[in-house]
């Protein structure tokens, strides 16, 4: 894909992420739960381990395009692992549905990061957080979809 195409993909991802944040915010409001990130600045976390991970990933992703794509893939894997666990614990159907939607989004984003890394750098991404079978199941469609843009064929 051209640089312009990559920039369009980034804007699409940013819009998707904003939609995810809005969906979570609506659900928090529905259940009367205060958003734990309300008083935090961008890139600031109240949990030390998350702050450390964020700082490490920002430093890694700032090194190059390839490293930024690897960081994106790592973040999506972490989200997938966390969402799978949360889905099993959620009792409310609307919460399960939201987590399922977020899970599918993270799987699509992981496909995009992996396929873009391969296209832009020739590198093959090695999963860090998912087991080999889950990773293969998720990224396999990226190899066969048009331009590796996920299952929906946007």
mmCIF file of N, CA, C and O in Angstrom, residues 17 30 32 35 63 75 83 104 112 121 131 136-137 141 147:
data_model
loop_
_atom_site.group_PDB
_atom_site.id
_atom_site.type_symbol
_atom_site.label_atom_id
_atom_site.label_comp_id
_atom_site.label_asym_id
_atom_site.label_seq_id
_atom_site.Cartn_x
_atom_site.Cartn_y
_atom_site.Cartn_z
ATOM 1 N N UNK A 17 -10.983 3.205 17.307
ATOM 2 C CA UNK A 17 -10.627 3.295 18.726
ATOM 3 C C UNK A 17 -11.528 4.294 19.449
ATOM 4 O O UNK A 17 -11.957 4.056 20.572
ATOM 5 N N UNK A 30 -24.235 3.581 31.976
ATOM 6 C CA UNK A 30 -25.426 2.755 32.191
ATOM 7 C C UNK A 30 -25.397 2.070 33.553
ATOM 8 O O UNK A 30 -26.417 1.929 34.213
ATOM 9 N N UNK A 32 -23.583 3.156 36.141
ATOM 10 C CA UNK A 32 -23.234 4.098 37.196
ATOM 11 C C UNK A 32 -21.813 3.933 37.720
ATOM 12 O O UNK A 32 -21.542 4.170 38.892
ATOM 13 N N UNK A 35 -15.605 6.506 35.389
ATOM 14 C CA UNK A 35 -14.497 6.155 34.503
ATOM 15 C C UNK A 35 -13.179 6.358 35.248
ATOM 16 O O UNK A 35 -12.864 7.484 35.648
ATOM 17 N N UNK A 63 11.265 4.032 18.043
ATOM 18 C CA UNK A 63 12.534 3.737 17.380
ATOM 19 C C UNK A 63 12.427 3.689 15.861
ATOM 20 O O UNK A 63 13.334 4.120 15.165
ATOM 21 N N UNK A 75 0.187 -4.723 21.716
ATOM 22 C CA UNK A 75 -0.946 -4.153 22.462
ATOM 23 C C UNK A 75 -2.232 -4.895 22.123
ATOM 24 O O UNK A 75 -3.031 -5.213 23.013
ATOM 25 N N UNK A 83 -9.434 -9.476 27.118
ATOM 26 C CA UNK A 83 -10.858 -9.533 26.768
ATOM 27 C C UNK A 83 -11.407 -10.947 26.851
ATOM 28 O O UNK A 83 -12.532 -11.152 27.320
ATOM 29 N N UNK A 104 -13.236 -8.731 18.634
ATOM 30 C CA UNK A 104 -13.170 -8.802 17.169
ATOM 31 C C UNK A 104 -12.381 -7.628 16.597
ATOM 32 O O UNK A 104 -11.596 -7.785 15.655
ATOM 33 N N UNK A 112 -4.076 -6.312 10.902
ATOM 34 C CA UNK A 112 -3.592 -5.141 10.161
ATOM 35 C C UNK A 112 -2.141 -4.822 10.506
ATOM 36 O O UNK A 112 -1.324 -4.551 9.613
ATOM 37 N N UNK A 121 8.118 -3.854 5.770
ATOM 38 C CA UNK A 121 9.491 -4.159 6.185
ATOM 39 C C UNK A 121 9.976 -5.535 5.751
ATOM 40 O O UNK A 121 11.165 -5.813 5.857
ATOM 41 N N UNK A 131 -0.801 -17.649 22.416
ATOM 42 C CA UNK A 131 -0.173 -18.918 22.053
ATOM 43 C C UNK A 131 -0.220 -19.057 20.531
ATOM 44 O O UNK A 131 -0.978 -18.371 19.843
ATOM 45 N N UNK A 136 -2.175 -17.908 15.113
ATOM 46 C CA UNK A 136 -2.336 -18.387 13.732
ATOM 47 C C UNK A 136 -3.788 -18.269 13.282
ATOM 48 O O UNK A 136 -4.059 -17.877 12.136
ATOM 49 N N UNK A 137 -4.725 -18.602 14.155
ATOM 50 C CA UNK A 137 -6.146 -18.494 13.816
ATOM 51 C C UNK A 137 -6.527 -17.051 13.500
ATOM 52 O O UNK A 137 -7.283 -16.777 12.576
ATOM 53 N N UNK A 141 -6.347 -15.122 8.207
ATOM 54 C CA UNK A 141 -7.119 -14.415 7.169
ATOM 55 C C UNK A 141 -6.364 -13.237 6.572
ATOM 56 O O UNK A 141 -6.619 -12.853 5.452
ATOM 57 N N UNK A 147 -5.146 -7.054 0.495
ATOM 58 C CA UNK A 147 -4.228 -6.123 1.157
ATOM 59 C C UNK A 147 -4.156 -6.342 2.647
ATOM 60 O O UNK A 147 -3.749 -5.461 3.375
#
